[in-house]
mmCIF file of C-alpha atoms and ligand atoms in Angstrom:
data_model
loop_
_atom_site.group_PDB
_atom_site.id
_atom_site.type_symbol
_atom_site.label_atom_id
_atom_site.label_comp_id
_atom_site.label_asym_id
_atom_site.label_seq_id
_atom_site.Cartn_x
_atom_site.Cartn_y
_atom_site.Cartn_z
ATOM 1 C CA MET A 1 217.873 10.250 -122.653
ATOM 2 C CA THR A 2 219.912 11.582 -119.758
ATOM 3 C CA ALA A 3 218.303 11.762 -116.366
ATOM 4 C CA ASP A 4 218.020 15.539 -116.335
ATOM 5 C CA ARG A 5 216.225 15.529 -119.693
ATOM 6 C CA VAL A 6 213.441 13.317 -118.388
ATOM 7 C CA GLN A 7 210.087 15.034 -118.802
ATOM 8 C CA ARG A 8 208.914 14.866 -115.243
ATOM 9 C CA ARG A 9 205.264 15.351 -114.455
ATOM 10 C CA ILE A 10 204.086 16.406 -111.016
ATOM 11 C CA ILE A 11 200.921 14.891 -109.601
ATOM 12 C CA ALA A 12 199.774 17.127 -106.727
ATOM 13 C CA VAL A 13 197.659 15.487 -104.031
ATOM 14 C CA GLY A 14 195.556 17.900 -102.002
ATOM 15 C CA SER A 15 192.633 18.069 -99.605
ATOM 16 C CA GLY A 16 190.450 20.757 -98.137
ATOM 17 C CA LYS A 17 191.491 19.935 -94.590
ATOM 18 C CA GLY A 18 193.773 17.626 -92.604
ATOM 19 C CA GLY A 19 193.010 14.132 -91.420
ATOM 20 C CA VAL A 20 191.172 12.879 -94.489
ATOM 21 C CA GLY A 21 193.980 10.487 -95.438
ATOM 22 C CA LYS A 22 195.807 12.582 -98.044
ATOM 23 C CA SER A 23 199.292 11.453 -96.958
ATOM 24 C CA THR A 24 198.245 7.808 -96.762
ATOM 25 C CA LEU A 25 196.771 8.021 -100.239
ATOM 26 C CA SER A 26 199.868 9.797 -101.634
ATOM 27 C CA ALA A 27 202.203 7.114 -100.275
ATOM 28 C CA ASN A 28 200.089 4.248 -101.550
ATOM 29 C CA LEU A 29 199.511 5.917 -104.900
ATOM 30 C CA ALA A 30 203.281 6.277 -105.359
ATOM 31 C CA VAL A 31 203.853 2.632 -104.396
ATOM 32 C CA ALA A 32 201.069 1.445 -106.734
ATOM 33 C CA LEU A 33 202.488 3.521 -109.601
ATOM 34 C CA ALA A 34 205.953 2.037 -108.993
ATOM 35 C CA ARG A 35 204.488 -1.478 -108.956
ATOM 36 C CA SER A 36 202.857 -0.793 -112.296
ATOM 37 C CA GLY A 37 206.307 -0.123 -113.721
ATOM 38 C CA ARG A 38 206.407 3.667 -113.547
ATOM 39 C CA LYS A 39 209.473 5.530 -112.369
ATOM 40 C CA VAL A 40 208.039 7.634 -109.597
ATOM 41 C CA GLY A 41 209.335 9.802 -106.771
ATOM 42 C CA LEU A 42 207.471 11.124 -103.747
ATOM 43 C CA VAL A 43 207.773 14.591 -102.206
ATOM 44 C CA ASP A 44 206.309 15.185 -98.784
ATOM 45 C CA ALA A 45 205.404 18.859 -99.089
ATOM 46 C CA ASP A 46 203.418 18.653 -95.878
ATOM 47 C CA ILE A 47 206.347 20.409 -94.245
ATOM 48 C CA TYR A 48 204.543 21.284 -91.022
ATOM 49 C CA GLY A 49 203.577 17.690 -90.267
ATOM 50 C CA PRO A 50 205.641 15.369 -92.446
ATOM 51 C CA SER A 51 204.444 11.774 -92.237
ATOM 52 C CA GLN A 52 205.900 10.121 -95.325
ATOM 53 C CA PRO A 53 209.099 8.848 -93.633
ATOM 54 C CA ARG A 54 206.956 6.778 -91.294
ATOM 55 C CA LEU A 55 204.528 5.669 -94.010
ATOM 56 C CA LEU A 56 207.314 4.386 -96.257
ATOM 57 C CA ALA A 57 209.742 3.185 -93.585
ATOM 58 C CA THR A 58 212.495 5.761 -94.054
ATOM 59 C CA GLU A 59 212.323 7.415 -90.636
ATOM 60 C CA GLY A 60 215.688 8.538 -89.314
ATOM 61 C CA ARG A 61 217.337 8.448 -92.735
ATOM 62 C CA ARG A 62 219.238 11.515 -93.942
ATOM 63 C CA PRO A 63 219.452 12.436 -97.619
ATOM 64 C CA GLU A 64 222.928 12.990 -99.022
ATOM 65 C CA SER A 65 223.537 16.002 -101.194
ATOM 66 C CA GLU A 66 225.579 16.736 -104.264
ATOM 67 C CA GLY A 67 226.442 20.383 -104.741
ATOM 68 C CA LYS A 68 223.281 22.248 -103.858
ATOM 69 C CA GLN A 69 220.995 19.352 -104.683
ATOM 70 C CA LEU A 70 219.570 16.785 -102.334
ATOM 71 C CA ILE A 71 219.685 13.128 -103.308
ATOM 72 C CA PRO A 72 216.370 11.423 -102.532
ATOM 73 C CA VAL A 73 216.224 8.660 -99.946
ATOM 74 C CA GLN A 74 215.382 5.197 -101.340
ATOM 75 C CA SER A 75 212.347 3.616 -99.705
ATOM 76 C CA PRO A 76 212.055 -0.186 -99.654
ATOM 77 C CA PHE A 77 209.115 0.042 -102.081
ATOM 78 C CA GLY A 78 210.904 1.229 -105.210
ATOM 79 C CA VAL A 79 209.955 4.853 -104.535
ATOM 80 C CA PRO A 80 212.701 7.444 -103.956
ATOM 81 C CA MET A 81 211.412 10.138 -101.634
ATOM 82 C CA LEU A 82 212.157 13.368 -99.806
ATOM 83 C CA SER A 83 210.434 14.888 -96.809
ATOM 84 C CA MET A 84 211.191 17.644 -94.336
ATOM 85 C CA GLY A 85 210.989 14.760 -91.888
ATOM 86 C CA HIS A 86 214.308 13.586 -93.342
ATOM 87 C CA LEU A 87 215.943 16.934 -92.643
ATOM 88 C CA VAL A 88 214.882 17.666 -89.062
ATOM 89 C CA GLN A 89 215.042 15.604 -85.889
ATOM 90 C CA PRO A 90 211.885 13.571 -85.231
ATOM 91 C CA GLY A 91 209.419 15.542 -83.154
ATOM 92 C CA GLN A 92 211.257 18.818 -83.745
ATOM 93 C CA ALA A 93 208.734 21.553 -84.352
ATOM 94 C CA ILE A 94 208.973 23.303 -87.694
ATOM 95 C CA ALA A 95 207.746 26.843 -87.177
ATOM 96 C CA TRP A 96 208.713 28.476 -90.429
ATOM 97 C CA ARG A 97 207.322 31.562 -92.014
ATOM 98 C CA GLY A 98 206.093 31.499 -95.595
ATOM 99 C CA PRO A 99 209.256 32.272 -97.618
ATOM 100 C CA MET A 100 211.402 29.814 -95.646
ATOM 101 C CA ALA A 101 208.801 27.139 -96.054
ATOM 102 C CA GLY A 102 208.699 27.882 -99.780
ATOM 103 C CA ASN A 103 212.491 27.560 -100.046
ATOM 104 C CA ALA A 104 212.449 24.282 -98.175
ATOM 105 C CA LEU A 105 209.846 22.945 -100.558
ATOM 106 C CA GLY A 106 211.937 24.031 -103.516
ATOM 107 C CA GLN A 107 214.859 21.989 -102.138
ATOM 108 C CA LEU A 108 212.696 18.900 -102.057
ATOM 109 C CA ILE A 109 211.281 19.345 -105.539
ATOM 110 C CA ASP A 110 214.502 20.483 -107.270
ATOM 111 C CA ALA A 111 216.391 17.453 -105.993
ATOM 112 C CA GLN A 112 218.201 14.806 -108.026
ATOM 113 C CA TRP A 113 215.201 12.779 -109.080
ATOM 114 C CA GLY A 114 217.168 10.977 -111.784
ATOM 115 C CA ASP A 115 214.954 9.042 -114.177
ATOM 116 C CA ALA A 116 211.700 9.581 -112.254
ATOM 117 C CA GLU A 117 209.035 10.470 -114.818
ATOM 118 C CA LEU A 118 206.371 11.161 -112.197
ATOM 119 C CA LEU A 119 206.605 13.043 -108.929
ATOM 120 C CA VAL A 120 203.753 12.589 -106.472
ATOM 121 C CA VAL A 121 203.615 15.675 -104.232
ATOM 122 C CA ASP A 122 201.752 15.370 -100.938
ATOM 123 C CA LEU A 123 200.633 18.971 -100.388
ATOM 124 C CA PRO A 124 200.017 20.484 -96.958
ATOM 125 C CA PRO A 125 196.307 20.347 -96.068
ATOM 126 C CA GLY A 126 194.197 23.386 -96.784
ATOM 127 C CA THR A 127 194.233 26.066 -99.406
ATOM 128 C CA GLY A 128 196.635 28.763 -98.201
ATOM 129 C CA ASP A 129 199.361 30.849 -99.838
ATOM 130 C CA LEU A 130 202.006 28.144 -99.577
ATOM 131 C CA GLN A 131 199.927 25.775 -101.645
ATOM 132 C CA LEU A 132 199.146 28.381 -104.275
ATOM 133 C CA THR A 133 202.783 29.517 -104.543
ATOM 134 C CA MET A 134 203.928 25.952 -104.906
ATOM 135 C CA LEU A 135 201.375 25.290 -107.644
ATOM 136 C CA GLN A 136 202.487 28.386 -109.508
ATOM 137 C CA LYS A 137 206.208 27.720 -109.156
ATOM 138 C CA TYR A 138 206.228 23.976 -109.782
ATOM 139 C CA LYS A 139 203.313 23.617 -112.125
ATOM 140 C CA PRO A 140 201.763 20.173 -111.607
ATOM 141 C CA ALA A 141 200.524 18.276 -114.648
ATOM 142 C CA GLY A 142 197.425 17.434 -112.666
ATOM 143 C CA ALA A 143 195.887 17.283 -109.218
ATOM 144 C CA VAL A 144 194.160 14.592 -107.201
ATOM 145 C CA ILE A 145 191.743 15.566 -104.441
ATOM 146 C CA VAL A 146 191.270 13.326 -101.451
ATOM 147 C CA SER A 147 188.033 13.611 -99.542
ATOM 148 C CA THR A 148 186.039 11.642 -97.020
ATOM 149 C CA PRO A 149 182.331 11.226 -97.743
ATOM 150 C CA GLN A 150 181.443 13.780 -95.062
ATOM 151 C CA ASP A 151 184.178 16.182 -96.184
ATOM 152 C CA LEU A 152 182.700 16.300 -99.651
ATOM 153 C CA ALA A 153 179.227 16.800 -98.252
ATOM 154 C CA LEU A 154 180.537 19.654 -96.102
ATOM 155 C CA MET A 155 182.146 21.324 -99.104
ATOM 156 C CA ASP A 156 185.681 21.234 -97.672
ATOM 157 C CA ALA A 157 186.762 19.459 -100.814
ATOM 158 C CA THR A 158 185.273 22.265 -102.852
ATOM 159 C CA ARG A 159 187.861 24.659 -101.452
ATOM 160 C CA ALA A 160 190.653 22.376 -102.607
ATOM 161 C CA ILE A 161 189.047 22.252 -106.024
ATOM 162 C CA GLY A 162 189.040 26.074 -106.040
ATOM 163 C CA LEU A 163 192.739 26.143 -105.164
ATOM 164 C CA PHE A 164 193.671 24.043 -108.185
ATOM 165 C CA GLU A 165 191.395 26.045 -110.461
ATOM 166 C CA GLN A 166 193.005 29.261 -109.234
ATOM 167 C CA GLY A 167 196.448 27.754 -109.906
ATOM 168 C CA GLN A 168 195.229 26.580 -113.332
ATOM 169 C CA VAL A 169 196.138 22.998 -112.551
ATOM 170 C CA PRO A 170 194.022 20.380 -114.338
ATOM 171 C CA LEU A 171 191.939 18.334 -111.925
ATOM 172 C CA LEU A 172 192.547 14.640 -112.496
ATOM 173 C CA GLY A 173 189.731 13.718 -110.166
ATOM 174 C CA LEU A 174 188.647 12.849 -106.681
ATOM 175 C CA VAL A 175 189.439 9.882 -104.449
ATOM 176 C CA GLU A 176 186.954 9.042 -101.739
ATOM 177 C CA ASN A 177 188.799 7.834 -98.645
ATOM 178 C CA MET A 178 187.328 6.148 -95.568
ATOM 179 C CA ALA A 179 184.339 5.141 -97.652
ATOM 180 C CA GLY A 180 182.438 2.349 -95.977
ATOM 181 C CA TYR A 181 183.674 0.576 -92.886
ATOM 182 C CA ILE A 182 185.301 -2.859 -92.983
ATOM 183 C CA CYS A 183 184.577 -4.728 -89.737
ATOM 184 C CA PRO A 184 187.903 -6.044 -88.389
ATOM 185 C CA HIS A 185 186.118 -9.101 -86.950
ATOM 186 C CA CYS A 186 183.921 -10.369 -89.751
ATOM 187 C CA GLY A 187 185.288 -8.422 -92.738
ATOM 188 C CA GLU A 188 181.825 -7.234 -93.669
ATOM 189 C CA GLN A 189 181.499 -3.752 -95.156
ATOM 190 C CA SER A 190 178.961 -1.281 -93.840
ATOM 191 C CA ASP A 191 178.323 2.257 -95.039
ATOM 192 C CA PRO A 192 177.716 4.623 -92.124
ATOM 193 C CA PHE A 193 177.568 7.604 -94.487
ATOM 194 C CA GLY A 194 175.671 5.884 -97.264
ATOM 195 C CA HIS A 195 177.184 4.551 -100.452
ATOM 196 C CA GLY A 196 178.073 6.376 -103.625
ATOM 197 C CA GLY A 197 177.339 9.866 -102.290
ATOM 198 C CA ALA A 198 180.836 11.196 -102.906
ATOM 199 C CA GLU A 199 180.922 9.771 -106.391
ATOM 200 C CA ALA A 200 177.577 11.345 -107.217
ATOM 201 C CA ALA A 201 178.596 14.679 -105.667
ATOM 202 C CA ALA A 202 181.871 14.660 -107.632
ATOM 203 C CA ARG A 203 180.069 13.921 -110.883
ATOM 204 C CA GLU A 204 177.505 16.627 -110.183
ATOM 205 C CA ARG A 205 180.392 19.087 -110.026
ATOM 206 C CA GLY A 206 181.905 17.735 -113.214
ATOM 207 C CA ILE A 207 184.850 16.109 -111.461
ATOM 208 C CA ALA A 208 186.058 12.653 -112.430
ATOM 209 C CA PHE A 209 185.847 9.962 -109.765
ATOM 210 C CA LEU A 210 189.124 8.037 -109.417
ATOM 211 C CA GLY A 211 188.023 5.434 -106.900
ATOM 212 C CA ARG A 212 187.384 4.741 -103.257
ATOM 213 C CA VAL A 213 189.329 3.299 -100.350
ATOM 214 C CA PRO A 214 187.383 1.816 -97.419
ATOM 215 C CA LEU A 215 187.793 2.787 -93.788
ATOM 216 C CA ASP A 216 189.826 -0.204 -92.688
ATOM 217 C CA ILE A 217 191.822 -0.435 -89.484
ATOM 218 C CA ALA A 218 194.437 -2.446 -91.390
ATOM 219 C CA ILE A 219 195.298 0.730 -93.309
ATOM 220 C CA ARG A 220 196.017 2.643 -90.122
ATOM 221 C CA ARG A 221 197.953 -0.207 -88.553
ATOM 222 C CA GLN A 222 200.050 -0.897 -91.620
ATOM 223 C CA SER A 223 200.652 2.811 -92.229
ATOM 224 C CA ASP A 224 201.957 3.266 -88.696
ATOM 225 C CA ALA A 225 204.260 0.299 -89.234
ATOM 226 C CA GLY A 226 205.704 1.586 -92.527
ATOM 227 C CA ASP A 227 204.079 -1.245 -94.458
ATOM 228 C CA PRO A 228 201.885 0.394 -97.131
ATOM 229 C CA PRO A 229 198.922 -1.802 -98.153
ATOM 230 C CA ALA A 230 199.599 -0.973 -101.825
ATOM 231 C CA ALA A 231 202.814 -3.012 -101.578
ATOM 232 C CA GLY A 232 200.887 -6.148 -100.555
ATOM 233 C CA THR A 233 198.125 -8.247 -102.037
ATOM 234 C CA GLY A 234 194.355 -8.366 -101.521
ATOM 235 C CA PRO A 235 191.445 -5.942 -101.804
ATOM 236 C CA LEU A 236 193.295 -2.905 -100.388
ATOM 237 C CA ALA A 237 196.244 -3.315 -102.747
ATOM 238 C CA ASP A 238 193.735 -3.791 -105.571
ATOM 239 C CA ALA A 239 191.930 -0.568 -104.623
ATOM 240 C CA TYR A 240 195.172 1.430 -104.776
ATOM 241 C CA THR A 241 196.188 -0.229 -108.048
ATOM 242 C CA ALA A 242 192.846 0.716 -109.594
ATOM 243 C CA ILE A 243 193.250 4.314 -108.397
ATOM 244 C CA ALA A 244 196.795 4.465 -109.826
ATOM 245 C CA ARG A 245 195.454 3.246 -113.155
ATOM 246 C CA ALA A 246 192.694 5.864 -113.129
ATOM 247 C CA VAL A 247 195.213 8.599 -112.267
ATOM 248 C CA LEU A 248 197.465 7.573 -115.182
ATOM 249 C CA ALA A 249 194.519 7.539 -117.588
ATOM 250 C CA ALA A 250 193.420 10.992 -116.394
ATOM 251 C CA LEU A 251 196.988 12.275 -116.699
ATOM 252 C CA ASP A 252 197.231 11.040 -120.285
ATOM 253 C CA ALA A 253 193.923 12.723 -121.037
ATOM 254 C CA VAL A 254 195.188 16.149 -119.910
ATOM 255 C CA GLY A 255 198.329 15.726 -122.061
HETATM 256 P P1 ADP B 1 196.073 13.653 -93.862
HETATM 257 O O1 ADP B 1 197.329 13.528 -94.664
HETATM 258 O O2 ADP B 1 194.873 14.002 -94.726
HETATM 259 O O3 ADP B 1 196.177 14.556 -92.672
HETATM 260 P P2 ADP B 1 196.644 10.949 -92.995
HETATM 261 O O4 ADP B 1 196.992 10.262 -94.277
HETATM 262 O O5 ADP B 1 197.754 11.336 -92.084
HETATM 263 O O6 ADP B 1 195.709 12.212 -93.277
HETATM 264 O O7 ADP B 1 195.595 10.001 -92.241
HETATM 265 C C1 ADP B 1 195.048 10.360 -90.978
HETATM 266 C C2 ADP B 1 194.869 9.078 -90.140
HETATM 267 O O8 ADP B 1 193.876 8.250 -90.745
HETATM 268 C C3 ADP B 1 196.116 8.221 -90.051
HETATM 269 O O9 ADP B 1 196.172 7.631 -88.771
HETATM 270 C C4 ADP B 1 195.905 7.144 -91.116
HETATM 271 O O10 ADP B 1 196.584 5.935 -90.820
HETATM 272 C C5 ADP B 1 194.405 6.963 -91.050
HETATM 273 N N1 ADP B 1 193.801 6.539 -92.336
HETATM 274 C C6 ADP B 1 193.934 7.115 -93.546
HETATM 275 N N2 ADP B 1 193.177 6.482 -94.470
HETATM 276 C C7 ADP B 1 192.545 5.470 -93.822
HETATM 277 C C8 ADP B 1 191.605 4.454 -94.208
HETATM 278 N N3 ADP B 1 191.165 4.382 -95.468
HETATM 279 N N4 ADP B 1 191.194 3.577 -93.260
HETATM 280 C C9 ADP B 1 191.635 3.676 -91.970
HETATM 281 N N5 ADP B 1 192.487 4.602 -91.539
HETATM 282 C C10 ADP B 1 192.944 5.511 -92.444
#
């Protein structure tokens, strides 16, 4: 099969609002999928605040192009990737209007992804026009929703669910991020927001639960250093591996 005949499936990762850990989850999901032997690329569609170059240690790199197509940047984790952060100077504000933003996104998605069979797309936070247009134009095979326990309780996640339903994108399920707190001193886990609430709330709404990632300062530290926990060993890597497995199973179930 030639590269351009590969049936590529998009996994969209969304959230009702910013700051819930959607980009961190997208990066680690892509790394975990690659570690499980999948050919996977990562698109940072969060064009107003791209963070993937930092998360996967490709800051300052510039993608080459061939004809009109961009060639993804290779991250050290077996995940080719493209982000607006690769196309603008670090810290440069991106103040684009809708159509320009849509075109930029198209450039990232219609790039030379070669033999990648899966494309994880880190959507901008929220549920605006850009997100809906992108879902309609580049139909994802399925969507993953990232939520914190409080976010789900406050119904922010519900808006993201509505966005995917409106775009007729199958919901693969929900990941609960920042669930339980791991003490950096003793390693003990505590649950400031209670345990299992997000899972129960997801199930009540008929949404599959894909797994949870604890609130662990190691995740923030490693993310800032371009060292995704999913590429390592231990409980955090295991959590991301389990989520990747659940995402693949859900993807197979939607066809
Ligand atoms: P979003 O993409 O939803 O805006 P980010 O992925 O940028 O959110 O995460 C926001 C901040 O929270 C970052 O500093 C990130 O390192 C941190 N973070 C994300 N998930 C966790 C977690 N499970 N534990 C600790 N810090 C986290």
